[in-house]
Coordinates of C-alpha atoms and ligand atoms in Angstrom, one line a residue:
M1 CA 6.1 21.4 -53.6
P2 CA 7.3 19.1 -50.7
K3 CA 9.9 20.3 -48.3
L4 CA 13.3 18.7 -49.1
L5 CA 14.8 17.1 -46.0
D6 CA 18.5 18.0 -46.4
G7 CA 20.7 15.2 -45.2
K8 CA 23.9 17.1 -45.7
A9 CA 22.9 19.8 -43.2
V10 CA 21.9 17.2 -40.6
R11 CA 25.1 15.3 -41.2
D12 CA 27.1 18.5 -40.6
R13 CA 25.3 19.2 -37.4
I14 CA 25.9 15.6 -36.1
L15 CA 29.6 15.9 -36.9
T16 CA 29.8 19.3 -35.2
E17 CA 28.2 17.9 -32.1
L18 CA 30.8 15.1 -32.0
R19 CA 33.7 17.6 -31.8
P20 CA 33.2 18.5 -28.0
R21 CA 32.9 14.8 -27.2
L22 CA 36.2 14.2 -29.1
D23 CA 37.8 17.1 -27.2
R24 CA 36.7 15.5 -23.9
I25 CA 38.3 12.2 -24.9
R26 CA 41.5 14.1 -25.8
E27 CA 41.5 16.1 -22.6
S28 CA 41.0 13.0 -20.5
G29 CA 44.4 11.9 -21.8
G30 CA 42.8 9.0 -23.6
R31 CA 43.7 7.9 -27.1
P32 CA 41.5 8.9 -30.0
P33 CA 38.6 6.7 -31.0
G34 CA 39.6 4.0 -33.4
L35 CA 37.7 2.5 -36.3
A36 CA 38.8 -0.4 -38.4
V37 CA 37.2 -1.1 -41.8
V38 CA 37.7 -4.4 -43.5
L39 CA 37.1 -4.3 -47.2
V40 CA 37.5 -7.7 -48.8
G41 CA 38.2 -7.6 -52.6
A42 CA 38.0 -4.5 -54.7
D43 CA 34.3 -3.6 -55.2
P44 CA 34.4 -0.1 -56.7
A45 CA 31.2 1.1 -55.0
S46 CA 32.3 -0.1 -51.6
E47 CA 35.8 1.4 -52.2
I48 CA 34.3 4.8 -52.7
Y49 CA 32.2 4.4 -49.6
V50 CA 35.1 3.2 -47.5
R51 CA 37.3 6.0 -48.8
N52 CA 34.7 8.6 -47.7
K53 CA 34.5 6.9 -44.3
V54 CA 38.3 7.1 -43.8
K55 CA 38.4 10.7 -45.0
T56 CA 35.7 11.9 -42.6
C57 CA 37.5 10.1 -39.7
Q58 CA 40.7 11.9 -40.5
E59 CA 38.8 15.3 -40.6
L60 CA 37.5 14.6 -37.1
G61 CA 40.7 13.2 -35.6
I62 CA 39.3 9.6 -35.3
F63 CA 42.0 7.0 -35.9
S64 CA 41.0 4.8 -38.8
E65 CA 42.5 1.8 -40.4
K66 CA 41.6 0.2 -43.7
L67 CA 42.4 -3.5 -44.2
T68 CA 42.0 -4.8 -47.8
P69 CA 42.4 -8.6 -47.9
P70 CA 42.0 -10.0 -51.5
A71 CA 38.7 -11.3 -52.8
T72 CA 40.2 -14.8 -52.8
S73 CA 40.5 -14.7 -49.0
T74 CA 39.0 -17.7 -47.1
T75 CA 36.5 -17.4 -44.3
E76 CA 39.2 -18.5 -41.9
E77 CA 41.5 -15.7 -43.0
I78 CA 38.9 -13.0 -42.5
L79 CA 38.0 -14.6 -39.1
A80 CA 41.7 -14.2 -38.2
I81 CA 41.8 -10.6 -39.2
V82 CA 38.7 -9.8 -37.2
A83 CA 40.1 -11.7 -34.2
G84 CA 43.3 -9.6 -34.5
L85 CA 41.3 -6.3 -34.5
A86 CA 39.1 -7.6 -31.6
A87 CA 42.2 -8.0 -29.5
R88 CA 43.6 -4.5 -30.1
P89 CA 42.5 -2.1 -27.4
E90 CA 42.9 1.0 -29.6
I91 CA 40.3 -0.2 -32.0
D92 CA 36.8 0.7 -30.7
G93 CA 34.8 -0.3 -33.8
I94 CA 35.2 -2.9 -36.4
L95 CA 33.2 -2.8 -39.7
V96 CA 33.3 -5.6 -42.2
Q97 CA 32.0 -4.1 -45.4
S98 CA 29.3 -6.2 -47.1
P99 CA 28.7 -7.8 -49.5
L100 CA 31.6 -10.2 -48.9
P101 CA 32.8 -12.1 -52.0
H102 CA 31.4 -15.6 -52.5
P103 CA 32.0 -18.1 -50.7
I104 CA 33.1 -16.3 -47.6
D105 CA 30.6 -17.1 -44.8
E106 CA 29.3 -13.7 -43.9
R107 CA 27.3 -15.0 -41.0
R108 CA 30.3 -16.6 -39.2
I109 CA 32.3 -13.4 -39.7
L110 CA 29.4 -11.4 -38.1
L111 CA 29.1 -13.8 -35.2
S112 CA 32.9 -13.5 -34.5
L113 CA 32.7 -9.7 -34.0
P114 CA 32.7 -8.8 -30.3
P115 CA 29.3 -7.1 -29.8
G116 CA 31.1 -4.2 -28.0
K117 CA 33.0 -3.4 -31.2
D118 CA 30.2 -4.0 -33.6
V119 CA 29.9 -0.5 -34.8
D120 CA 27.3 -1.3 -37.4
G121 CA 24.9 -2.9 -34.9
F122 CA 24.5 -6.0 -37.0
H123 CA 25.6 -8.6 -34.5
P124 CA 22.6 -10.7 -33.2
Y125 CA 23.4 -9.5 -29.7
N126 CA 23.0 -5.9 -30.7
V127 CA 19.9 -6.7 -32.8
G128 CA 18.4 -8.1 -29.6
Q129 CA 19.4 -4.9 -27.8
L130 CA 17.6 -3.0 -30.5
V131 CA 14.4 -5.1 -30.1
A132 CA 14.6 -4.7 -26.4
N133 CA 15.2 -0.9 -26.8
N134 CA 18.4 -1.1 -24.8
P135 CA 21.4 1.1 -25.5
A136 CA 23.7 -0.5 -28.1
P137 CA 25.1 0.5 -31.5
R138 CA 22.2 1.0 -33.9
A139 CA 22.3 0.2 -37.6
C140 CA 23.7 3.4 -39.2
T141 CA 21.3 4.1 -42.0
P142 CA 18.0 3.6 -40.0
A143 CA 19.6 5.6 -37.1
G144 CA 20.4 8.3 -39.6
V145 CA 16.8 8.4 -40.8
M146 CA 15.6 8.9 -37.2
E147 CA 18.0 11.8 -36.8
L148 CA 16.8 13.3 -40.0
L149 CA 13.1 13.1 -38.8
R150 CA 13.9 14.3 -35.3
R151 CA 15.9 17.3 -36.5
N152 CA 13.2 18.3 -38.9
E153 CA 10.6 18.0 -36.2
I154 CA 8.8 15.1 -37.7
N155 CA 7.6 13.0 -34.7
P156 CA 6.6 9.5 -35.6
S157 CA 4.5 9.1 -32.4
G158 CA 0.9 8.1 -33.2
K159 CA 1.7 8.2 -37.0
K160 CA 1.3 5.3 -39.4
A161 CA 4.7 4.4 -40.7
V162 CA 5.2 2.0 -43.6
V163 CA 8.6 0.6 -44.4
I164 CA 9.1 -1.1 -47.8
G165 CA 12.0 -3.6 -47.5
R166 CA 12.8 -6.1 -44.8
S167 CA 16.6 -6.4 -45.0
D168 CA 18.7 -6.9 -41.9
I169 CA 20.6 -3.7 -42.5
V170 CA 17.8 -1.3 -43.3
G171 CA 14.2 -2.4 -43.4
K172 CA 14.0 -4.4 -40.1
P173 CA 16.0 -2.1 -37.9
M174 CA 14.2 0.9 -39.4
A175 CA 10.8 -0.6 -38.5
M176 CA 12.0 -1.3 -35.0
L177 CA 13.3 2.3 -34.5
L178 CA 10.0 3.7 -35.7
L179 CA 8.1 1.4 -33.4
H180 CA 10.2 2.6 -30.4
A181 CA 9.4 6.1 -31.5
H182 CA 5.7 5.1 -31.1
A183 CA 4.7 4.9 -34.7
T184 CA 2.2 2.2 -35.8
V185 CA 4.5 0.3 -38.2
T186 CA 3.8 -1.9 -41.2
I187 CA 6.7 -3.7 -43.0
C188 CA 6.1 -4.4 -46.7
H189 CA 8.3 -6.5 -48.9
S190 CA 8.4 -8.4 -52.2
R191 CA 5.5 -10.7 -51.3
T192 CA 3.2 -8.0 -49.9
S193 CA -0.3 -8.0 -51.5
N194 CA -1.8 -4.6 -52.3
L195 CA 1.5 -2.9 -51.8
E196 CA 0.3 0.4 -53.2
A197 CA -2.8 0.5 -50.9
E198 CA -0.6 -0.4 -47.9
C199 CA 1.8 2.4 -48.7
R200 CA -1.0 4.9 -49.3
Q201 CA -2.0 4.5 -45.6
A202 CA 1.4 5.9 -44.5
D203 CA 2.0 9.2 -42.8
I204 CA 5.7 8.3 -43.0
L205 CA 6.8 6.1 -45.9
V206 CA 10.3 4.7 -45.9
A207 CA 11.5 3.1 -49.2
A208 CA 14.5 0.7 -48.9
I209 CA 14.0 -1.6 -51.9
G210 CA 16.8 -1.0 -54.4
R211 CA 14.6 -0.4 -57.4
P212 CA 14.8 2.9 -59.2
G213 CA 11.7 5.1 -59.0
F214 CA 9.6 2.2 -57.7
V215 CA 7.4 4.3 -55.4
R216 CA 5.0 6.1 -57.8
R217 CA 2.5 8.8 -57.3
N218 CA -0.3 6.4 -56.2
F219 CA 1.8 5.0 -53.4
V220 CA 1.9 8.2 -51.6
K221 CA -0.9 9.8 -49.5
P222 CA -1.2 13.6 -49.9
G223 CA 0.8 15.2 -47.1
A224 CA 2.9 12.2 -46.3
V225 CA 6.6 12.2 -45.5
V226 CA 8.6 10.1 -47.9
V227 CA 12.1 8.9 -46.8
D228 CA 14.0 7.4 -49.7
V229 CA 16.8 5.2 -48.7
G230 CA 17.5 3.7 -52.1
I231 CA 20.6 4.6 -54.1
N232 CA 20.4 3.3 -57.7
R233 CA 22.7 4.1 -60.6
L234 CA 21.0 4.3 -64.0
A235 CA 23.9 3.3 -66.2
T236 CA 22.1 2.8 -69.5
R237 CA 19.9 5.1 -71.6
E238 CA 17.2 2.4 -71.5
A239 CA 17.3 2.4 -67.7
A240 CA 17.2 6.2 -67.6
A241 CA 14.3 6.2 -70.1
A242 CA 12.4 3.7 -68.0
V243 CA 12.3 6.1 -65.1
F244 CA 12.3 9.4 -67.0
A245 CA 10.2 8.6 -70.1
G246 CA 9.3 11.8 -71.9
N247 CA 11.4 14.0 -69.6
A248 CA 13.8 15.7 -72.0
E249 CA 15.7 17.5 -69.3
K250 CA 16.5 14.4 -67.3
L251 CA 17.4 12.4 -70.4
A252 CA 19.7 15.3 -71.5
E253 CA 21.3 15.1 -68.1
F254 CA 21.9 11.4 -68.6
D255 CA 23.4 12.0 -72.0
K256 CA 25.8 14.6 -70.5
K257 CA 26.9 12.5 -67.4
G258 CA 26.6 9.0 -68.7
S259 CA 24.6 7.9 -65.7
L260 CA 22.1 9.1 -63.1
I261 CA 21.6 8.3 -59.4
V262 CA 18.0 7.9 -58.4
G263 CA 16.3 6.6 -55.2
D264 CA 13.5 4.1 -54.8
A265 CA 10.9 6.8 -54.9
H266 CA 10.1 8.4 -58.3
P267 CA 11.8 11.8 -58.3
L268 CA 9.2 13.5 -60.4
E269 CA 5.9 12.1 -58.9
L270 CA 5.9 13.2 -55.3
E271 CA 4.8 16.8 -55.5
H272 CA 1.8 16.0 -53.3
A273 CA 4.0 14.8 -50.4
A274 CA 4.7 17.1 -47.4
A275 CA 8.4 16.3 -47.3
V276 CA 10.8 14.1 -49.2
T277 CA 14.5 13.2 -48.9
P278 CA 16.4 14.0 -52.1
V279 CA 18.7 11.4 -53.7
P280 CA 21.5 12.0 -53.6
G281 CA 21.9 14.3 -50.5
G282 CA 19.1 12.9 -48.3
V283 CA 19.7 9.7 -46.3
G284 CA 23.1 8.8 -47.8
P285 CA 25.2 11.5 -46.0
L286 CA 23.7 10.4 -42.6
T287 CA 25.0 6.8 -42.8
I288 CA 28.7 7.9 -42.4
A289 CA 27.8 10.4 -39.7
M290 CA 26.0 7.8 -37.6
L291 CA 29.0 5.4 -38.1
L292 CA 31.3 8.0 -36.6
A293 CA 28.8 8.7 -33.8
N294 CA 28.7 5.0 -33.0
T295 CA 32.5 4.9 -33.0
V296 CA 32.7 7.8 -30.6
A297 CA 30.1 6.3 -28.3
L298 CA 32.0 3.0 -28.2
A299 CA 35.3 4.8 -27.5
E300 CA 33.6 6.7 -24.6
Q301 CA 32.4 3.4 -23.3
H302 CA 35.7 1.6 -23.6
L303 CA 37.5 4.6 -22.0
G304 CA 35.0 4.7 -19.1
L305 CA 33.9 8.2 -19.9
Ligands
NAD401 P1 18.1 -5.6 -50.0 O1 18.2 -6.0 -51.4 O2 18.8 -6.3 -48.9 O3 16.5 -5.5 -49.6 C1 15.6 -5.0 -50.4 C2 14.2 -5.3 -49.8 O4 13.3 -4.7 -50.7 C3 13.9 -6.7 -49.6 O5 13.5 -6.9 -48.3 C4 12.7 -7.0 -50.5 O6 11.7 -7.8 -49.9 C5 12.2 -5.6 -50.9 N1 11.7 -5.6 -52.2 C6 12.4 -6.0 -53.3 N2 11.5 -5.8 -54.4 C7 10.4 -5.5 -54.0 C8 9.1 -5.2 -54.6 N3 8.9 -5.3 -55.9 N4 8.1 -4.8 -53.8 C9 8.2 -4.7 -52.5 N5 9.4 -4.9 -51.8 C10 10.4 -5.3 -52.6 O7 18.5 -4.0 -50.0 P2 19.0 -3.1 -48.8 O8 20.4 -3.4 -48.4 O9 18.0 -3.0 -47.7 O10 19.0 -1.7 -49.5 C11 17.9 -1.1 -50.1 C12 18.3 0.1 -50.9 O11 18.8 1.1 -50.0 C13 19.3 -0.1 -52.0 O12 19.0 0.8 -53.0 C14 20.6 0.3 -51.3 O13 21.6 0.8 -52.2 C15 20.1 1.4 -50.4 N6 21.0 1.7 -49.2 C16 21.3 3.0 -49.0 C17 22.0 3.3 -47.9 C18 22.3 4.7 -47.6 O14 23.3 5.0 -46.9 N7 21.5 5.6 -48.0 C19 22.5 2.3 -47.0 C20 22.1 0.9 -47.3 C21 21.3 0.7 -48.4

């Protein structure tokens, strides 16, 4: 059986390590780090995620503020909110939760963020810093994956890493971080030919696709490490049966709960892998931890510590 890479344990360690840094900020007489989250419209999944972010901030003594403009907001109105936050010295990080409701121009909003407060690392300036391997806020989910690998003593150096997915928030920054860690990196996507064969080359396979159970047995080389970034809710019995056909136990679990969360890797077909991240409980918990780590780092920078 593969080793399970426990994201919650790594998250807890990251948060524990932030505490002395927060103490130092407090002792220096400085204000606490400040994070502003802008959630446009009431998307239930985003709301849960944002609530968790705010709660974790409170537990650590990070000031956080949630702004919830309505889904009918215009691009100009969101730009004005971001400009207001950008001007406030007690706000170190600004996060505009995506996806933004149509027709808000997400690109203009992103470009209006001051790169020094771009806690998600999505501004093109910070993307450039990532490519150049200069210090700057890094995209939280891929940065969390790197922490998970490092703290489980999985060193990408010299390994063949394959990333499935080329999104700006996961796939691309993930590939770049693995490259900086000296892996030989292949990025696969929806137009890749021979996807299965490409993936089977991987010593480290990262799946960030958004398709439940997509990575099947034949995608994975024996002894590979599989990092599953996907979070997919199976909300109908048909969807559950498509992933768990013939598995009475899992289907009974669906019947009891009414839905199941699965990753992009098939949860029952990776027994030949050396290590896998569970879903839930693998990569997911690290995203918030890295967001807070980025907020603390920006505060240290802004306070000159
Ligand atoms: P996205 O939709 O922006 O990108 C998906 C990528 O997968 C695309 O680049 C596309 O080319 C690729 N893809 C789609 N179908 C494919 C196919 N058939 N074959 C090969 N490649 C294919 O998604 P995203 O924002 O990058 O998120 C990916 C997954 O990760 C989602 O399930 C999302 O919920 C999850 N996610 C998790 C976290 C976390 O904290 N764990 C954070 C962000 C995203």
